[in-house]
Each structure stands twice: as C-alpha cells, then as structure tokens.
PDB file of C-alpha atoms in Angstrom:
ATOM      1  CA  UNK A   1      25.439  16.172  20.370  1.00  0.00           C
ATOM      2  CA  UNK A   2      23.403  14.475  23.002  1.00  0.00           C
ATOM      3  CA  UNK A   3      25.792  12.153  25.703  1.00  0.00           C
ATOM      4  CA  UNK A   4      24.396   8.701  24.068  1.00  0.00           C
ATOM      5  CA  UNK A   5      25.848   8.955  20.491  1.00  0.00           C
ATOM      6  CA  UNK A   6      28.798  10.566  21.754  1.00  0.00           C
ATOM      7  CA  UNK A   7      29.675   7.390  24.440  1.00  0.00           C
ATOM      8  CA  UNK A   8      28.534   5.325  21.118  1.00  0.00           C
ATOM      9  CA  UNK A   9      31.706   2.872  19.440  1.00  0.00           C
ATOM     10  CA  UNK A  10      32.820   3.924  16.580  1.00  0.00           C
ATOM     11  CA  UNK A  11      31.090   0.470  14.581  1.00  0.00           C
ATOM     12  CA  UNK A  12      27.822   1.569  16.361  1.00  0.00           C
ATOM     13  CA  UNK A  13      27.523   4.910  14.039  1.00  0.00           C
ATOM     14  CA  UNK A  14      29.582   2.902  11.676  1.00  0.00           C
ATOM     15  CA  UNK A  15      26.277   0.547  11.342  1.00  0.00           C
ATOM     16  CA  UNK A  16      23.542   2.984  11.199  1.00  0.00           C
ATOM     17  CA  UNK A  17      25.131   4.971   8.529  1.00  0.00           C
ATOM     18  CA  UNK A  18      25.309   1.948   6.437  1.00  0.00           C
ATOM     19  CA  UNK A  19      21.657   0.816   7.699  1.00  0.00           C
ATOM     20  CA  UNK A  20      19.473   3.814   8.104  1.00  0.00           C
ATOM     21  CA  UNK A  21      21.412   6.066   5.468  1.00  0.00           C
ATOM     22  CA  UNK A  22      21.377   5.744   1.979  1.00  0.00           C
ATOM     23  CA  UNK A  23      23.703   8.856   1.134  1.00  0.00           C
ATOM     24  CA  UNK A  24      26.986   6.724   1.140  1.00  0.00           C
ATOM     25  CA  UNK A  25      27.621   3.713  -1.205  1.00  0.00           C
ATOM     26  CA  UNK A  26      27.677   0.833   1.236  1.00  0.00           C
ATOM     27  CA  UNK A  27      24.545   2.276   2.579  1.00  0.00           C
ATOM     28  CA  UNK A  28      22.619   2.044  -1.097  1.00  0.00           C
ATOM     29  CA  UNK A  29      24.557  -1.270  -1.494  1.00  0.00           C
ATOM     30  CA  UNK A  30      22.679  -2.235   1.315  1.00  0.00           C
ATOM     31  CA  UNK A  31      19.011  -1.130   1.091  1.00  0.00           C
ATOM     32  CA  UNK A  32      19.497  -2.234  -2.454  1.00  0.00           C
ATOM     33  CA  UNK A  33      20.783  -6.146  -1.926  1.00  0.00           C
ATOM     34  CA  UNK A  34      18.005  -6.055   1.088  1.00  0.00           C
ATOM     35  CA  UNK A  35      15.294  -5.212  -1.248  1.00  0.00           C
ATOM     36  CA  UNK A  36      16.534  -7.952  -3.841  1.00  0.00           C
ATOM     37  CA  UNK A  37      16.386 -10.198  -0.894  1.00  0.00           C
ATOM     38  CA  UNK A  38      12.884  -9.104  -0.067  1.00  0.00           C
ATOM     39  CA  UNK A  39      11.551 -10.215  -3.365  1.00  0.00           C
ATOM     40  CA  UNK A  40      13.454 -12.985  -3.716  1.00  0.00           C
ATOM     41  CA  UNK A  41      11.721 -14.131  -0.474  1.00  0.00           C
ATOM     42  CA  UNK A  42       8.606 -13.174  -1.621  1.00  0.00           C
ATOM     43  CA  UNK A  43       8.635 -15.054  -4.831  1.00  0.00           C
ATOM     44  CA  UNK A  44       9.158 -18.447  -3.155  1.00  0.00           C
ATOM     45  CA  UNK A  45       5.742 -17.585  -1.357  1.00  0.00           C
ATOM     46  CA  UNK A  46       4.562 -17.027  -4.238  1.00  0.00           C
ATOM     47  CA  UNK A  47       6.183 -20.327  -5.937  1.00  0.00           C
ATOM     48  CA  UNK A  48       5.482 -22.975  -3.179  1.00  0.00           C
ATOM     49  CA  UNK A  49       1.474 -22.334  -3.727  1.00  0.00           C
ATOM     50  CA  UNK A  50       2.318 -24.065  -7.249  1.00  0.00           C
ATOM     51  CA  UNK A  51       1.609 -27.961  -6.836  1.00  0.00           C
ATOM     52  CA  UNK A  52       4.227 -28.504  -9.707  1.00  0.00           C
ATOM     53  CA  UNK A  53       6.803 -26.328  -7.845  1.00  0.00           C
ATOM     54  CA  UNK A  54       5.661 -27.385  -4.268  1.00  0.00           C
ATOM     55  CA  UNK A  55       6.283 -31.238  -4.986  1.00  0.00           C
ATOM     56  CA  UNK A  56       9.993 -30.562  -6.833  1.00  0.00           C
ATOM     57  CA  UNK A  57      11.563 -27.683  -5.079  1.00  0.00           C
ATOM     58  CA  UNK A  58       9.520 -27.947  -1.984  1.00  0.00           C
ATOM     59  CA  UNK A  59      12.550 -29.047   0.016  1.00  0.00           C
ATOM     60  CA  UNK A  60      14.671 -26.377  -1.519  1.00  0.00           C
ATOM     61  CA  UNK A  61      12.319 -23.508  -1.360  1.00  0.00           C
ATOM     62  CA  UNK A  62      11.768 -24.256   2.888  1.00  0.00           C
ATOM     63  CA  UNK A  63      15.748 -24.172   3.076  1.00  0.00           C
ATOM     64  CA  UNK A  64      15.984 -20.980   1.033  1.00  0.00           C
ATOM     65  CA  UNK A  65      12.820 -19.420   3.012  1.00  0.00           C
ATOM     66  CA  UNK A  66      15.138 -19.910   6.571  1.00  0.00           C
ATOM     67  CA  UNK A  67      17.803 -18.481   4.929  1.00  0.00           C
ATOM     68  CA  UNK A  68      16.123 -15.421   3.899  1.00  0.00           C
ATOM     69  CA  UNK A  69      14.876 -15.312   7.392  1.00  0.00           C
ATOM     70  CA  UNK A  70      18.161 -15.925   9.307  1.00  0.00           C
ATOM     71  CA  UNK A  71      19.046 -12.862   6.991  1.00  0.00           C
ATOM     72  CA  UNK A  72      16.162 -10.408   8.076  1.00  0.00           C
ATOM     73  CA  UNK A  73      16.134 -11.149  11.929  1.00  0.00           C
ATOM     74  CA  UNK A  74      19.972 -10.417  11.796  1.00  0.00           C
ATOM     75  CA  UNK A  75      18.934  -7.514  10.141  1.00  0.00           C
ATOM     76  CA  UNK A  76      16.224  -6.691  12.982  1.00  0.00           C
ATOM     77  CA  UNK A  77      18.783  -7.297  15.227  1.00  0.00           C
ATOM     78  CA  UNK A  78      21.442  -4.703  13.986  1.00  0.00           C
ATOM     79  CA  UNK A  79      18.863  -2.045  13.688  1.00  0.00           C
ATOM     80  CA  UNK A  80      17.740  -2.238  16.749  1.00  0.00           C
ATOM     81  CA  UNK A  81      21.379  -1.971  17.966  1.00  0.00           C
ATOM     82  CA  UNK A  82      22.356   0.686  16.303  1.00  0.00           C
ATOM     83  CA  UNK A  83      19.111   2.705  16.264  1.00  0.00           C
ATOM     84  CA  UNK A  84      19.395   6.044  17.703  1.00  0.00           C
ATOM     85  CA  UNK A  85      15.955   5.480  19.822  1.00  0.00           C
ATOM     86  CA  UNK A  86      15.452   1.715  19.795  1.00  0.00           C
ATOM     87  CA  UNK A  87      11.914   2.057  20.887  1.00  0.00           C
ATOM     88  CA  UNK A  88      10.728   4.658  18.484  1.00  0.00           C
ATOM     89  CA  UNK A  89      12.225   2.442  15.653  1.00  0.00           C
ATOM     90  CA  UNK A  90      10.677  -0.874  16.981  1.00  0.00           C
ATOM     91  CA  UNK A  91       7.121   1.273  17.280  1.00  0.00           C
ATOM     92  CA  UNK A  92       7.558   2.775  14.116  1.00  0.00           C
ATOM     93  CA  UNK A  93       5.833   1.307  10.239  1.00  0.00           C
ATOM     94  CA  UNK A  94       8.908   0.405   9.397  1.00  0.00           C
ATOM     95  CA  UNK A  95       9.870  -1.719  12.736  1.00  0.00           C
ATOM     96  CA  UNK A  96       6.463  -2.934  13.129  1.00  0.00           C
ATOM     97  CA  UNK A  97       6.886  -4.192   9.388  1.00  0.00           C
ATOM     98  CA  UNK A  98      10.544  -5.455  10.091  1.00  0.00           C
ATOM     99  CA  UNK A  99       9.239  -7.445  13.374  1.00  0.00           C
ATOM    100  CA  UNK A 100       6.199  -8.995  11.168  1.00  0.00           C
ATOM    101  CA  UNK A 101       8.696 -10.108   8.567  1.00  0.00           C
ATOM    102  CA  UNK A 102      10.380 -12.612  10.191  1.00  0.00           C
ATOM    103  CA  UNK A 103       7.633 -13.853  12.965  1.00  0.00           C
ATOM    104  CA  UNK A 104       5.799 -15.849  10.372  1.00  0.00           C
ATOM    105  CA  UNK A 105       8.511 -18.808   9.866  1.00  0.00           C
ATOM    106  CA  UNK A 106       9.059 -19.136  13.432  1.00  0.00           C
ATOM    107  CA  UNK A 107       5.178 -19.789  13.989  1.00  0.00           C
ATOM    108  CA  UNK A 108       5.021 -21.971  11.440  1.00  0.00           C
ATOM    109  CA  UNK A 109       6.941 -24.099  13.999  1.00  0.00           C
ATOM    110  CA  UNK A 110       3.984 -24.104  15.600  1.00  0.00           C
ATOM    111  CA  UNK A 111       1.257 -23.399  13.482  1.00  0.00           C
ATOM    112  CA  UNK A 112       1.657 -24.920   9.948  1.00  0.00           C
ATOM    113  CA  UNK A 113       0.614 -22.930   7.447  1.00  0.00           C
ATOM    114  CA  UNK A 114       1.642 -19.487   8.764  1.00  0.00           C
ATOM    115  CA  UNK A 115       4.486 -18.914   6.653  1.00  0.00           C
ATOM    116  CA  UNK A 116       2.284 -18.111   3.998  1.00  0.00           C
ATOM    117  CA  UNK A 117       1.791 -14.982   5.453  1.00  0.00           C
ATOM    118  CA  UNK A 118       5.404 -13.843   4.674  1.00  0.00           C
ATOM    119  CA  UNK A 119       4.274 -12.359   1.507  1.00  0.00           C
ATOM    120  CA  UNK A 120       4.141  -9.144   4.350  1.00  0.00           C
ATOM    121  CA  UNK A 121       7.639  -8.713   3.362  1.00  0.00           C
ATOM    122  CA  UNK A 122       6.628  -6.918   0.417  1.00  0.00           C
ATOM    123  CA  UNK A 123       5.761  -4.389   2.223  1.00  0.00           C
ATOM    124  CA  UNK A 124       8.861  -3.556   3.215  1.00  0.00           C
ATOM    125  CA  UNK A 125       9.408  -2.325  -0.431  1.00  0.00           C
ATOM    126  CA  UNK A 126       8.353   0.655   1.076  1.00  0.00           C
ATOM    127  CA  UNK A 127      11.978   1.828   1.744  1.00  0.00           C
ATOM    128  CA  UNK A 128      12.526   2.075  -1.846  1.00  0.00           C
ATOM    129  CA  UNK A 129      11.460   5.284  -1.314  1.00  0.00           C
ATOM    130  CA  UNK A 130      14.760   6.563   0.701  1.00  0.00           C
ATOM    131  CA  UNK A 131      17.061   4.742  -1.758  1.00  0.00           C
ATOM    132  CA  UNK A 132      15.991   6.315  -4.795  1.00  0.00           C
ATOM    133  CA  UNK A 133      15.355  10.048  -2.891  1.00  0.00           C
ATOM    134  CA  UNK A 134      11.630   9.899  -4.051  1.00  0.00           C
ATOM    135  CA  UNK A 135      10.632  11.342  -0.913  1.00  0.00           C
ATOM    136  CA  UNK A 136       9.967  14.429  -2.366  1.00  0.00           C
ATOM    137  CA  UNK A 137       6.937  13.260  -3.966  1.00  0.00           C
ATOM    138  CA  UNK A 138       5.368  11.590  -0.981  1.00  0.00           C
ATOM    139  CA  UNK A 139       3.463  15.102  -0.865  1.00  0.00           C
ATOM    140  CA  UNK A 140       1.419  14.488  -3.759  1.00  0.00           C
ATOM    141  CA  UNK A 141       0.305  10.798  -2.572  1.00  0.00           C
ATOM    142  CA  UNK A 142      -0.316  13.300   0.833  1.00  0.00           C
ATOM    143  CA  UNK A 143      -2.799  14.798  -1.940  1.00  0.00           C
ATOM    144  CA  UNK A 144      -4.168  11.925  -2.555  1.00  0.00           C
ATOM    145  CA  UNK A 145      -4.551  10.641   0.993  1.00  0.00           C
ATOM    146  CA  UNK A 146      -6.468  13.595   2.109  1.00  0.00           C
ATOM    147  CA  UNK A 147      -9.034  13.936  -0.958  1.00  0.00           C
ATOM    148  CA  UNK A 148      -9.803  10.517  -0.326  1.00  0.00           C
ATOM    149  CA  UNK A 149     -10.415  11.438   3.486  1.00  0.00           C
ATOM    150  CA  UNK A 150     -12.754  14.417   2.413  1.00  0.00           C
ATOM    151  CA  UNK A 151     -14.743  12.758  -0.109  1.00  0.00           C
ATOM    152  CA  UNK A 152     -15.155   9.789   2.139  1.00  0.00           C
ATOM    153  CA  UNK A 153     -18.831  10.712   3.269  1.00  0.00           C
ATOM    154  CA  UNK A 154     -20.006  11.432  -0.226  1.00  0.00           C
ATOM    155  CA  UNK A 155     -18.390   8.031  -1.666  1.00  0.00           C
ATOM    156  CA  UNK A 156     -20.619   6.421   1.312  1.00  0.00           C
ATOM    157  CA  UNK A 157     -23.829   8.091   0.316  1.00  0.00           C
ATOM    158  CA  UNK A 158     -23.199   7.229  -2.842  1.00  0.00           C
ATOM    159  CA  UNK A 159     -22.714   3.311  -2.404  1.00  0.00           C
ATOM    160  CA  UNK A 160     -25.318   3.354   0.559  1.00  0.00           C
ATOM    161  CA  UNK A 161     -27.905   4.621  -2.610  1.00  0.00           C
ATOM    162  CA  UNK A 162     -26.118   1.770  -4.918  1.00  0.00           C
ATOM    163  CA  UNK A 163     -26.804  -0.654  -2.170  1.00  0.00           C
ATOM    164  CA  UNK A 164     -30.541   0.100  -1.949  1.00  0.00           C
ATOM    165  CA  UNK A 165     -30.594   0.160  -5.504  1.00  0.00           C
ATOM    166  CA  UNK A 166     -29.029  -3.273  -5.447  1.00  0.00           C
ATOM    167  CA  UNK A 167     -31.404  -4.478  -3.077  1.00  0.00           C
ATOM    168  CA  UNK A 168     -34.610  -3.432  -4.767  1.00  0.00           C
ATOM    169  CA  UNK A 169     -33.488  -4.900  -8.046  1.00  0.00           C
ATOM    170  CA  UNK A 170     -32.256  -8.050  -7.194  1.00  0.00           C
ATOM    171  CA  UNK A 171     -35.923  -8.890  -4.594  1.00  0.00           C
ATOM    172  CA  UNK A 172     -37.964  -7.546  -8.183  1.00  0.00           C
ATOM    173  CA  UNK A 173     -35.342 -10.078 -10.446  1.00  0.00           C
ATOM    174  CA  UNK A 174     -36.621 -13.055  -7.623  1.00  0.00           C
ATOM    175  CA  UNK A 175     -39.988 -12.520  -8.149  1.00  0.00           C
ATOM    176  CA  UNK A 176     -39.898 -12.153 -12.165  1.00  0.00           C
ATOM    177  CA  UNK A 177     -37.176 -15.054 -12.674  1.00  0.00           C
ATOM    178  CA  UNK A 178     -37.618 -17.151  -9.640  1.00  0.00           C
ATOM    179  CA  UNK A 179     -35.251 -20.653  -8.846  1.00  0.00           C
ATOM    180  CA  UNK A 180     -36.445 -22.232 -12.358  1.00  0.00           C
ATOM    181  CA  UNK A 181     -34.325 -19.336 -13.922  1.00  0.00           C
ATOM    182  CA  UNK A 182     -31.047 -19.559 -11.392  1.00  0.00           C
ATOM    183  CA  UNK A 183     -32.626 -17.017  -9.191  1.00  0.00           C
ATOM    184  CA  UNK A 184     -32.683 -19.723  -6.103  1.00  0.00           C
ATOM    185  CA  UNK A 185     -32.829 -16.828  -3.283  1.00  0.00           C
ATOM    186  CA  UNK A 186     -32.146 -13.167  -2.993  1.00  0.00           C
ATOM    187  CA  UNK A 187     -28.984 -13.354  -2.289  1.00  0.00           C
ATOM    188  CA  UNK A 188     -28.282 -15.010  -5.397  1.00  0.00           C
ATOM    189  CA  UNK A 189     -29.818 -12.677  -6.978  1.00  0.00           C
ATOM    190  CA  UNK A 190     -27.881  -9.928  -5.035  1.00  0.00           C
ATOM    191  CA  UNK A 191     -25.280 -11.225  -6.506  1.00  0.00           C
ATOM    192  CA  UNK A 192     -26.548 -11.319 -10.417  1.00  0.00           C
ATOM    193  CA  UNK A 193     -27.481  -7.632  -9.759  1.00  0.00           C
ATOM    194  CA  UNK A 194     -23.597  -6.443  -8.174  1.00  0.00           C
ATOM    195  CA  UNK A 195     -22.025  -8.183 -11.331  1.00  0.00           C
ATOM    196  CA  UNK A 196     -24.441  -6.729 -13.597  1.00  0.00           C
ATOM    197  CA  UNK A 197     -24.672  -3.449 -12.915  1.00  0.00           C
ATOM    198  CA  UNK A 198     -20.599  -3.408 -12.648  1.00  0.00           C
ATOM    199  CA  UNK A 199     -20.996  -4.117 -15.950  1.00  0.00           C
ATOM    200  CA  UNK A 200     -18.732  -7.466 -15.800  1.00  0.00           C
ATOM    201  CA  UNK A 201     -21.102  -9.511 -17.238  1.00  0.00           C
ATOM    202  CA  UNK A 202     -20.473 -13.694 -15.902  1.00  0.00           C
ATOM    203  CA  UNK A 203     -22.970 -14.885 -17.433  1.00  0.00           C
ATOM    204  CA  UNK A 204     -23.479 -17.671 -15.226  1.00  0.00           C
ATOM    205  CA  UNK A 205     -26.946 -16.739 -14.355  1.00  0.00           C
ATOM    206  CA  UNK A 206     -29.079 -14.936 -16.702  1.00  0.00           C
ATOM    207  CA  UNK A 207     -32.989 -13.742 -17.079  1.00  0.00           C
ATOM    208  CA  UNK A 208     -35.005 -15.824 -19.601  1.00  0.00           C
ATOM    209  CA  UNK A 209     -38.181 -14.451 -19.328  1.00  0.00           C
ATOM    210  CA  UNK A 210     -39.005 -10.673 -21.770  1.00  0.00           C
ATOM    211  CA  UNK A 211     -39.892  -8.795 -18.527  1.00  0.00           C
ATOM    212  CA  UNK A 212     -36.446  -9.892 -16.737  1.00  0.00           C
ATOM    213  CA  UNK A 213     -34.399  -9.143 -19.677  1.00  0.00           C
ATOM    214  CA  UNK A 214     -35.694  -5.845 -19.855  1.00  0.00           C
ATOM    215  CA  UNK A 215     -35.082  -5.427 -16.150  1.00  0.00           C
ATOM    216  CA  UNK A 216     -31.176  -6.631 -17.091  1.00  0.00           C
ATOM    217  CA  UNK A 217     -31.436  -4.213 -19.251  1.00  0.00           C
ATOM    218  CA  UNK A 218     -32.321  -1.115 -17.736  1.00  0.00           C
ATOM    219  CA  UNK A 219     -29.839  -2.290 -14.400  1.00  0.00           C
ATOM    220  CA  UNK A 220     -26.900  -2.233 -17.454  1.00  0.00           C
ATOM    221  CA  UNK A 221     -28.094   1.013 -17.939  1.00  0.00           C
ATOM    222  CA  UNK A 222     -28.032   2.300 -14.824  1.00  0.00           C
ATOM    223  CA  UNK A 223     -24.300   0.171 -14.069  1.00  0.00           C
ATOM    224  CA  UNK A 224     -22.944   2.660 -17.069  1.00  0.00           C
ATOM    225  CA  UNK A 225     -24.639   5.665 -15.459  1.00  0.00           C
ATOM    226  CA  UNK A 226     -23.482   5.788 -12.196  1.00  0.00           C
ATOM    227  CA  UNK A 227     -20.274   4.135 -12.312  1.00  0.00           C
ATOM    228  CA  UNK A 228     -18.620   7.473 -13.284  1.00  0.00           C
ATOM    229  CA  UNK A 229     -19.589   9.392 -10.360  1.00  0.00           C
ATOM    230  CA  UNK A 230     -17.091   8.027  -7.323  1.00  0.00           C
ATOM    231  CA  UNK A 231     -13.891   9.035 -10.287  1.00  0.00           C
ATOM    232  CA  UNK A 232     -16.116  12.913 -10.085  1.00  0.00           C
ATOM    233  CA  UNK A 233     -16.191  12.951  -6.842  1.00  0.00           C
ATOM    234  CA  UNK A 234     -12.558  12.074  -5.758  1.00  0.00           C
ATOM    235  CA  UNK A 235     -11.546  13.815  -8.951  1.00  0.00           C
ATOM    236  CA  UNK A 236     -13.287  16.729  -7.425  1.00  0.00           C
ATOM    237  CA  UNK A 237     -11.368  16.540  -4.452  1.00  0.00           C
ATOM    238  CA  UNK A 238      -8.279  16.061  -5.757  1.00  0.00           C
ATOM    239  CA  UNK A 239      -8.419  19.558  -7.647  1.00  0.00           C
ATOM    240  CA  UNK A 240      -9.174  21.012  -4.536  1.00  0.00           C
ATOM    241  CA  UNK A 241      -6.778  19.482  -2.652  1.00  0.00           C
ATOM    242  CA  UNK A 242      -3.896  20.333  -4.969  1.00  0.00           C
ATOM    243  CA  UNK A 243      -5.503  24.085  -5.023  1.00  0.00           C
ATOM    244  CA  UNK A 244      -4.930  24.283  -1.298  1.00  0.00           C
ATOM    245  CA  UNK A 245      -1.567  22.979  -1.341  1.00  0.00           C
ATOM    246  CA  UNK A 246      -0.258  25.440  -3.908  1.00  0.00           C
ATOM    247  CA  UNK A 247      -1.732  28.158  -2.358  1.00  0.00           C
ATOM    248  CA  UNK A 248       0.616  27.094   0.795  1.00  0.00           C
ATOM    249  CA  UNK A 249       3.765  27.727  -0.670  1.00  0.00           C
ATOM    250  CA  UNK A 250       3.981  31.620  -1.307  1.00  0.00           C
ATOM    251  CA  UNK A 251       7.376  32.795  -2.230  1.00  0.00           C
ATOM    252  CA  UNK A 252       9.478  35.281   0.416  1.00  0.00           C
ATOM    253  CA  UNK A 253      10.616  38.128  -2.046  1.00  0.00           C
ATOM    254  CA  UNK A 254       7.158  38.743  -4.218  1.00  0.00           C
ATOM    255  CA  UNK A 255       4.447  36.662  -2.027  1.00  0.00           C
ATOM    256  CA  UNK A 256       2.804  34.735  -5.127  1.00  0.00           C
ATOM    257  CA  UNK A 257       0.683  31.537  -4.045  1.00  0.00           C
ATOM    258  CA  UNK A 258      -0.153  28.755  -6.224  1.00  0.00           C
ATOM    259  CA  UNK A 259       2.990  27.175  -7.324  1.00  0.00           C
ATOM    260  CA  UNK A 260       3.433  23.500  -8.398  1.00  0.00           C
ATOM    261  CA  UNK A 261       4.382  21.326  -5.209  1.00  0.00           C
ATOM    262  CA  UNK A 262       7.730  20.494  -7.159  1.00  0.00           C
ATOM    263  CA  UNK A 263       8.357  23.982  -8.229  1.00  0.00           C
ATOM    264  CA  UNK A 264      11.870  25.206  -6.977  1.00  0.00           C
ATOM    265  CA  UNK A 265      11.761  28.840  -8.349  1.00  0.00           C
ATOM    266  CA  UNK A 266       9.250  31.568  -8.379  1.00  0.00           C
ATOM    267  CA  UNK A 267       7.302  31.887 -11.305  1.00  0.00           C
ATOM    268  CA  UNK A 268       7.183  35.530 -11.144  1.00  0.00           C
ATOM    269  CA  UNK A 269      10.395  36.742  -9.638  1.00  0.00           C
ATOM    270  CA  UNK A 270      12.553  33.872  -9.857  1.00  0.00           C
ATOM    271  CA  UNK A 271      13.126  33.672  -6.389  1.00  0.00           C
ATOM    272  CA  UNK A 272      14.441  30.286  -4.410  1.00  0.00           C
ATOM    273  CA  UNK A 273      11.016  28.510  -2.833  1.00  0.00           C
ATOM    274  CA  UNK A 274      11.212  26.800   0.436  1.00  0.00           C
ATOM    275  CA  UNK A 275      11.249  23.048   0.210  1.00  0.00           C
ATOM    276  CA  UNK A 276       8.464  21.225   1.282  1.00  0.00           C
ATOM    277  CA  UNK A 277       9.201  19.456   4.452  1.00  0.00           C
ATOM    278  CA  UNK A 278       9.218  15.552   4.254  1.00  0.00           C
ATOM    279  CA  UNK A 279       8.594  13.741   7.167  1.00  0.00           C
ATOM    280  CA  UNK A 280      11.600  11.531   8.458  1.00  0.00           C
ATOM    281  CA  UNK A 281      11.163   7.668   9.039  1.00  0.00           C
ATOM    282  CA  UNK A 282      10.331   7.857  12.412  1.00  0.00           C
ATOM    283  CA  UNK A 283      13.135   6.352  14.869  1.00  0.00           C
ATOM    284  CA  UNK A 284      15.596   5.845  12.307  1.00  0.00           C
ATOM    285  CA  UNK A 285      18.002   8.279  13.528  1.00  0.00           C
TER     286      UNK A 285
END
C-alpha cells in the first residue's frame, strides 16, 4: 500500500468509499440521492424558461437552484479531498463535468443569464453507470464508437454528394419558381430542397408551376432513395466491428474465437472466459 493512503485518517478512506464506491450501501445511497438531486436541479432549468412558472415560482426556483449548488460544490469539495490522486480526478470527464456543474450560478453573479447553462448537470447522469454495475456493457457502445469512427469518411462522401445534389437542385428550383413563387434567393431555396428531400415536408414554400412540381417530385424521389444508405453503411460497420471483437476473446482450454462480448462460458467446452476489461473512472481511486 503506497505511504499516502496509509498516513490517510481513518474518515479520509471513510469518505471515498462512500463517494467513489458504490459496493457498500451508504455508497449507493449516495450516488443514488446525488443523481435525484441532479435532476431535480435540472428540471428547474428546465421550469424557469416557462413564463407561467418564471413569474410564480421564480423566487423559489433561484433559492432552490443555490441550494442544489451549495450541495454539488460541497460535493466537489469532498472529492477532491478524499480522492486518491486529486489531480487525475479534477482532469478527469467526470471532474471536468463536476467543476462545470457548479461554475454556472456563480457567473451568473456576473453574467446574467449563465445559469441557464446548468442543464450540464445532466451530464453527470453518466455515473449511473457505476451504480447500477452496467459497466460491463460499455464495450458494446465501444462497438459503436469505433464503427462510427471507420465509416466516418464514407458518411462524408456521402453527404459531400447530397450537398452537391442539394446545391444543383435548389439554383434549377430558383430559376423555374423564382421570388413570385417563395423562391426569393438560393438560399431559400437551399433550404426548400434540405426539407424536401428529408422527406419532412413544411410546406411553407411550395412549387406552383408543372415543371417545378415535377422537379419536387423527382427530389422526393431521390430523398426516399438515398436516405437509407448512411443506416448501410454504419450498419455495415457495426457487423464488422462486432466480428472483430468476438474474434478477440478465444477461450484458454479449446481456443474457439467468436463468442458474444457478454458470453461467460465457452460455447464448445464450457470453459470459464476471461472478462472483458472495463476501464476504471479515471482518478477515482
């Protein structure tokens, strides 16, 4: 055990196993009543934007809102006292998101208006995570992650060619329609074309002339043709992705690849798997 946690006081370890753990009762007590608090907070954001709530409870919800932030820079406070690494915690998601939390009621001091931004606390729902043990499956949105990464370039190409598309529809729909019609400038008609050819449909500008309906018409068509192919090319990679990752997890006794990523046994022998390794909250301990 290094020298630092052994010189540490007893209330000192006392703290971070209530505060960073979630394997003892008071600890899921905690992370538990801090995530009600953390919505709670995040609700009278949410409320105070409503004129009918703003001008009855507007008094009340400002009160409640320093409460709620007395309550998370305390908690700031304690867990960078009791943090193993102090600096590794305060650099880490999790302290960066902690810090952020309770910064925007103090600047609204100063800068009125900024407490708005507190809605950042939800964020910290994150830790939900830990308390319910669903780390485990932080390896398939891993899956995820990286088929997004890999198909990155192809989802470009493909919306650089839906741009151009965009472009050379929307300059013809000027031309053909022009102001008289709604069509005031190309960008307005970019515009028309985007919402059209996503297939939502306003209505709040629309061809009147044969020639620009039947230009509406064929951009539909090609909004319902293409707008399957980003879901077949992530899909893609997602297959492939999940492929590789079985085939990294062979068993010890027989050597078979390919099991699920939440398989425990051997499909063929039976044999124990090795976990897969989740990464720790980085300078929580």
């Amino acid at each position: 055990m290094p020298e630092n946690i052994q010189s540490e006081s007893p209330l000192k370890r006392q703290l971070r196993l209530i505060i960073f753990g979630t394997d003892t009762p008071a600890g899921r007590y905690f992370d538990i009543g801090l995530m009600l608090c953390i919505v709670l907070s995040v609700g009278l954001v949410f409320l105070d934007t409503v004129e009918m709530f703003h001008r009855e409870y507007g008094q009340i919800i400002r009160v409640l809102e320093w409460v709620f932030t007395v309550i998370f820079t305390i908690e700031y406070g304690l867990r960078l006292y009791c943090a193993t690494h102090p600096v590794l915690y305060a650099r880490s998601f999790y302290g960066l998101i902690d810090l952020l939390s309770v910064l925007p009621t103090y600047l609204a001091l100063l800068f009125p208006g900024a407490n708005f931004t507190l809605v950042i606390r939800i964020l910290r729902l994150f830790r939900i995570f830990r308390v319910l043990k669903l780390l485990r499956y932080l390896s398939e949105g891993n899956v995820l992650l990286k088929a997004m990464m890999q198909s990155s370039r192809k989802v470009f190409l493909f919306f650089f060619s839906v741009s151009l598309i965009v472009m050379v529809l929307s300059a013809v729909m000027y031309v053909v329609e022009g102001p008289n019609n709604g069509f005031s400038s190309i960008p307005k008609s970019v515009y028309w074309t985007i919402v059209t050819i996503t297939t939502v449909g306003y209505g709040d500008i629309t061809p009147q002339t044969g020639l620009g309906q039947a230009i509406a018409s064929l951009t539909m068509l090609i909004g319902y043709s293409i707008i399957a192919i980003p879901t077949g090319i992530l899909t893609a990679e997602i297959s492939h992705e999940v492929r590789r990752s079985r085939d990294l997890r062979s068993c010890n006794q027989c050597h078979k690849t390919g099991h699920d990523l939440d398989a425990m046994y051997c499909s063929r022998c039976g044999c124990e798997l090795d976990k897969l390794d989740v990464p720790a909250e980085k300078g929580d301990k």
